[in-house]
Amino acid sequence: MTQKVSPLAPSILTTTPPLDGVRIATAAAGIKYKGRTDLLVMCFDEPVSVAGVFTRSLCPSAPVDFCRRNLEGGKARVLVVNSGNANAFTGKKGSEAAELTAQAAARAVGCLPSEVFLASTGVIGEPLNASAFAHVLDGMVGEAQADRWESAARAIMTTDTYPKLTTRAVKIGDTDVAINGIAKGAGMIAPDMATMLSFICTDADIAPEVLQSLLSKSTGPTFNSITVDSDTSTSDTVLLFATGRSGAPRITEASDKRLRAFRKALESLMRELALQIVRDGEGATKLVEITVTGAASNRAAKRIAMSIANSPLVKTAVAGEDANWGRIVMAVGKAGEKALRDRLEIRFGDVRVAVHGERDPDYSEAAASEVMKRPEIPVKVDVGVGKGRATVWTCDLTREYVAINGDYRS
Amino acid sequence: MTQKVSPLAPSILTTTPPLDGVRIATAAAGIKYKGRTDLLVMCFDEPVSVAGVFTRSLCPSAPVDFCRRNLEGGKARVLVVNSGNANAFTGKKGSEAAELTAQAAARAVGCLPSEVFLASTGVIGEPLNASAFAHVLDGMVGEAQADRWESAARAIMTTDTYPKLTTRAVKIGDTDVAINGIAKGAGMIAPDMATMLSFICTDADIAPEVLQSLLSKSTGPTFNSITVDSDTSTSDTVLLFATGRSGAPRITEASDKRLRAFRKALESLMRELALQIVRDGEGATKLVEITVTGAASNRAAKRIAMSIANSPLVKTAVAGEDANWGRIVMAVGKAGEKALRDRLEIRFGDVRVAVHGERDPDYSEAAASEVMKRPEIPVKVDVGVGKGRATVWTCDLTREYVAINGDYRS
């Protein structure tokens, strides 16, 4: 496993301030990793509103099953996350480990197990020995502090090369509210799913069903618009908690106009976290932004964009800094959505390489190559059918990806 | 581009004998490659029955459009194939190049352009200058010989590291008939499509509509059951020609019982060619046979098998000789087909690694690792739902794949 920080990492780590009503503790429980934290507890002093989106995998992990059940209550008091072991495909032992963790956390906080939320990330199929760390939860809850968002982001890393966190400040009515979020993910990142782990908190006061609507709608153009390797985790979880401590008015309708700025800020925060994940894509050296326009619908545009983003031949060409737009044509063709070959236009950055179904007569290989040398490459494709559009993000496919994943388990 | 022969190449090149009614010529036309043949002409002395299956890409190449039109006539006199340039996404110039080639071939043979079949393989998006080689077709037709199947297979190679060809002998009624086939393909090899280039000839006497039924049915479990990189070519073409020269009785009904042995032989030949393609998968060091049983239907089984076969994380684990069955679980989960997590069974070779939704308690890591070291790895997955089953073939994903595809165009 490489320890080198991704060349696409943000140059400055965002300082994420405390958020009213949230206290954090981390610990090195030795679940798999040595010499680093692997256990995160996020405590809410009062019951908070909670919303969640999860993997669409038909073989979800035990914590995903557990959270889905508890989400029906809409209330949370504590979140427990471990890295190093996904507690996925671990059968009855897996759900027992989740229950044991939840009971220990509930005892420590003084709440019901139905107010506990769990996530696990790491190797699939290894039994998780929860008894090895459940006893430390009590102490962690006791010493949890507000000012530990960076530590939280570090404790949930697996093959990540840097911690992922950010913050937004926005108003609801006349009141300042904040949104803080952390995320993890570098491989097994796939399209059209609630992807990876992310935990977001706000001190706004928002009813659970409104919070769920906000989260579900914001997931599509953010976490569900990124792909590293087309592989979907069994453990993908995004949870959004609202503590209500800001003093802002309680919002009980998704249509409430006072949510407008909050909605934009939430989506912007989620997009930033999603892009931080792509920037840490295993082995990545290039960030690729793919915008498809002129499709039959937005949904069709997204399918075409994801077909390009997931193509190994496109991704290896990007790694080789090769302006190989023929492979873009191939990926458009295999997407299964309507595209007019003879109206297709393809641009790398501002360089139009193809127009009217063939190579642009004015196309300069030198100019296109210049774009391919950049660390961030915009690819624009118009398929000439309608008005549908979508933007997705991916990274290149390098020898390093193969090296990282050829010996992850061992 | 690597020139080293794939370590999975068949140890002996099949000697493919002449087939009555078929003459072959190849030439070095310098379309892209230097110092090797890149043009193939296959002449039929009389009009022969022809059947074809093609890419489902919505951006097909000019030769694919051309063949689709001519297939309606069901008769062929000549096949012309070039390597080095796919004549795909080449707009009006592309269809003009196809027409020009067809006219030259028709003149050389003395037939109609509607009896000419074409295929092109290589770089997408570069104009194909047909006038640079059309004039040599006349000479090639004149000097074509029956005993040149290996030369034919060599002339259509691109990133292939060895020529792909084979033969079958079978009876129709009491008469011996033969089937010869060649194929090319190493990258841009994708699931559930008429994949890559393959040209198959028989001296049986079979009506075009029967030939089409035979070919279409045999494509599903052979060429459409392999994947190298999940990427689908714009140029995929399989053509089957029947010269009728064997003296065997003419077959005009697909249900004719005399076809039974022929049908099996054809499917067996197509499977052998399909496997030769996977064995030459770009950068491949392992052949992986994935069998899914217990699915809701055969179709569901194939989707699950292809989800496993196309997973970069499964393929890199195989490259690293890592018995990482957690990634098989992941790929089953993302396939979107019904699978009972708590009944899932996974085997590498004869080693059962997972049972009843968790790690097999008797599972030996050493025994599983032993299987992963082999050049050919059988993976068996039972998803515990029904009776559907499917087998597909793929190869591992290595650094070499990335290297080959990072600089193919340049």
PDB file of N, CA, C and O in Angstrom, chain B residues 12 39 76 99 145 147 151 171 187 191 202 246 249 267-268 294 299-300 313 318 331 351 358 394:
ATOM      1  N   ILE B  12       0.652 -24.515 -29.026  1.00  0.00           N
ATOM      2  CA  ILE B  12       0.796 -24.916 -30.438  1.00  0.00           C
ATOM      3  C   ILE B  12      -0.200 -24.134 -31.282  1.00  0.00           C
ATOM      4  O   ILE B  12      -1.362 -23.993 -30.907  1.00  0.00           O
ATOM      5  N   LEU B  39      -3.469  -6.218 -44.810  1.00  0.00           N
ATOM      6  CA  LEU B  39      -4.620  -6.272 -45.717  1.00  0.00           C
ATOM      7  C   LEU B  39      -4.913  -7.737 -46.035  1.00  0.00           C
ATOM      8  O   LEU B  39      -4.002  -8.506 -46.359  1.00  0.00           O
ATOM      9  N   ALA B  76     -22.299 -13.631 -50.544  1.00  0.00           N
ATOM     10  CA  ALA B  76     -20.992 -12.984 -50.520  1.00  0.00           C
ATOM     11  C   ALA B  76     -20.096 -13.567 -51.599  1.00  0.00           C
ATOM     12  O   ALA B  76     -20.183 -14.752 -51.923  1.00  0.00           O
ATOM     13  N   GLU B  99     -17.042   2.493 -49.640  1.00  0.00           N
ATOM     14  CA  GLU B  99     -17.586   2.309 -50.991  1.00  0.00           C
ATOM     15  C   GLU B  99     -16.470   2.086 -52.015  1.00  0.00           C
ATOM     16  O   GLU B  99     -16.551   1.205 -52.870  1.00  0.00           O
ATOM     17  N   GLN B 145      -4.651 -17.913 -52.680  1.00  0.00           N
ATOM     18  CA  GLN B 145      -4.464 -19.363 -52.571  1.00  0.00           C
ATOM     19  C   GLN B 145      -5.286 -19.910 -51.407  1.00  0.00           C
ATOM     20  O   GLN B 145      -5.570 -19.186 -50.454  1.00  0.00           O
ATOM     21  N   ASP B 147      -4.326 -22.212 -49.220  1.00  0.00           N
ATOM     22  CA  ASP B 147      -3.570 -22.660 -48.045  1.00  0.00           C
ATOM     23  C   ASP B 147      -2.938 -21.496 -47.275  1.00  0.00           C
ATOM     24  O   ASP B 147      -1.736 -21.484 -47.053  1.00  0.00           O
ATOM     25  N   SER B 151      -1.720 -16.922 -42.495  1.00  0.00           N
ATOM     26  CA  SER B 151      -1.413 -15.571 -42.990  1.00  0.00           C
ATOM     27  C   SER B 151      -2.609 -14.655 -42.811  1.00  0.00           C
ATOM     28  O   SER B 151      -2.465 -13.471 -42.472  1.00  0.00           O
ATOM     29  N   LYS B 171     -19.671 -34.057 -39.497  1.00  0.00           N
ATOM     30  CA  LYS B 171     -20.465 -34.608 -40.594  1.00  0.00           C
ATOM     31  C   LYS B 171     -21.820 -33.927 -40.680  1.00  0.00           C
ATOM     32  O   LYS B 171     -22.426 -33.578 -39.673  1.00  0.00           O
ATOM     33  N   GLY B 187      -7.826  -5.876 -26.885  1.00  0.00           N
ATOM     34  CA  GLY B 187      -8.362  -4.816 -26.039  1.00  0.00           C
ATOM     35  C   GLY B 187      -9.670  -4.337 -26.621  1.00  0.00           C
ATOM     36  O   GLY B 187     -10.043  -4.732 -27.723  1.00  0.00           O
ATOM     37  N   PRO B 191     -18.552  -7.081 -22.885  1.00  0.00           N
ATOM     38  CA  PRO B 191     -19.591  -8.079 -22.700  1.00  0.00           C
ATOM     39  C   PRO B 191     -20.819  -7.861 -23.560  1.00  0.00           C
ATOM     40  O   PRO B 191     -21.116  -6.734 -23.931  1.00  0.00           O
ATOM     41  N   THR B 202     -17.286 -22.358 -43.764  1.00  0.00           N
ATOM     42  CA  THR B 202     -17.529 -23.796 -43.814  1.00  0.00           C
ATOM     43  C   THR B 202     -17.820 -24.175 -45.257  1.00  0.00           C
ATOM     44  O   THR B 202     -18.287 -23.341 -46.042  1.00  0.00           O
ATOM     45  N   SER B 246     -18.682 -28.924 -50.025  1.00  0.00           N
ATOM     46  CA  SER B 246     -18.389 -30.247 -49.464  1.00  0.00           C
ATOM     47  C   SER B 246     -19.180 -31.364 -50.145  1.00  0.00           C
ATOM     48  O   SER B 246     -18.830 -32.529 -50.035  1.00  0.00           O
ATOM     49  N   PRO B 249     -25.616 -32.391 -48.146  1.00  0.00           N
ATOM     50  CA  PRO B 249     -26.956 -31.933 -48.563  1.00  0.00           C
ATOM     51  C   PRO B 249     -27.214 -30.492 -48.102  1.00  0.00           C
ATOM     52  O   PRO B 249     -26.756 -30.095 -47.041  1.00  0.00           O
ATOM     53  N   GLU B 267     -20.171 -24.060 -32.368  1.00  0.00           N
ATOM     54  CA  GLU B 267     -20.085 -23.384 -31.073  1.00  0.00           C
ATOM     55  C   GLU B 267     -18.738 -23.657 -30.414  1.00  0.00           C
ATOM     56  O   GLU B 267     -18.124 -22.764 -29.821  1.00  0.00           O
ATOM     57  N   SER B 268     -18.271 -24.889 -30.556  1.00  0.00           N
ATOM     58  CA  SER B 268     -16.968 -25.252 -29.982  1.00  0.00           C
ATOM     59  C   SER B 268     -15.839 -24.444 -30.629  1.00  0.00           C
ATOM     60  O   SER B 268     -14.936 -23.940 -29.957  1.00  0.00           O
ATOM     61  N   GLY B 294     -27.199 -20.930  -9.490  1.00  0.00           N
ATOM     62  CA  GLY B 294     -28.178 -20.593  -8.455  1.00  0.00           C
ATOM     63  C   GLY B 294     -28.812 -19.226  -8.641  1.00  0.00           C
ATOM     64  O   GLY B 294     -29.411 -18.687  -7.703  1.00  0.00           O
ATOM     65  N   ARG B 299     -29.966 -15.435 -17.653  1.00  0.00           N
ATOM     66  CA  ARG B 299     -29.626 -14.053 -17.954  1.00  0.00           C
ATOM     67  C   ARG B 299     -29.080 -13.337 -16.716  1.00  0.00           C
ATOM     68  O   ARG B 299     -28.089 -12.609 -16.778  1.00  0.00           O
ATOM     69  N   ALA B 300     -29.749 -13.572 -15.574  1.00  0.00           N
ATOM     70  CA  ALA B 300     -29.285 -12.985 -14.309  1.00  0.00           C
ATOM     71  C   ALA B 300     -27.901 -13.524 -13.961  1.00  0.00           C
ATOM     72  O   ALA B 300     -27.014 -12.779 -13.527  1.00  0.00           O
ATOM     73  N   LEU B 313     -11.338  -4.259  -9.350  1.00  0.00           N
ATOM     74  CA  LEU B 313     -10.778  -4.722  -8.080  1.00  0.00           C
ATOM     75  C   LEU B 313     -10.618  -6.238  -8.061  1.00  0.00           C
ATOM     76  O   LEU B 313      -9.645  -6.759  -7.512  1.00  0.00           O
ATOM     77  N   VAL B 318      -6.647 -10.682  -8.852  1.00  0.00           N
ATOM     78  CA  VAL B 318      -6.172 -11.869  -9.572  1.00  0.00           C
ATOM     79  C   VAL B 318      -4.732 -11.644 -10.041  1.00  0.00           C
ATOM     80  O   VAL B 318      -3.872 -12.522  -9.897  1.00  0.00           O
ATOM     81  N   ALA B 331     -18.745  -7.505  -6.073  1.00  0.00           N
ATOM     82  CA  ALA B 331     -19.176  -7.510  -7.474  1.00  0.00           C
ATOM     83  C   ALA B 331     -20.544  -8.178  -7.631  1.00  0.00           C
ATOM     84  O   ALA B 331     -21.354  -7.760  -8.461  1.00  0.00           O
ATOM     85  N   VAL B 351     -11.449 -25.038  -3.857  1.00  0.00           N
ATOM     86  CA  VAL B 351     -11.364 -24.538  -2.476  1.00  0.00           C
ATOM     87  C   VAL B 351     -12.567 -23.648  -2.170  1.00  0.00           C
ATOM     88  O   VAL B 351     -12.716 -22.559  -2.746  1.00  0.00           O
ATOM     89  N   GLU B 358     -20.692 -16.163   4.937  1.00  0.00           N
ATOM     90  CA  GLU B 358     -19.476 -15.771   5.636  1.00  0.00           C
ATOM     91  C   GLU B 358     -18.305 -16.671   5.235  1.00  0.00           C
ATOM     92  O   GLU B 358     -18.460 -17.583   4.443  1.00  0.00           O
ATOM     93  N   THR B 394     -12.541 -14.087 -18.479  1.00  0.00           N
ATOM     94  CA  THR B 394     -11.845 -12.809 -18.525  1.00  0.00           C
ATOM     95  C   THR B 394     -10.377 -13.042 -18.185  1.00  0.00           C
ATOM     96  O   THR B 394      -9.937 -14.189 -18.004  1.00  0.00           O
TER      97      THR B 394
END
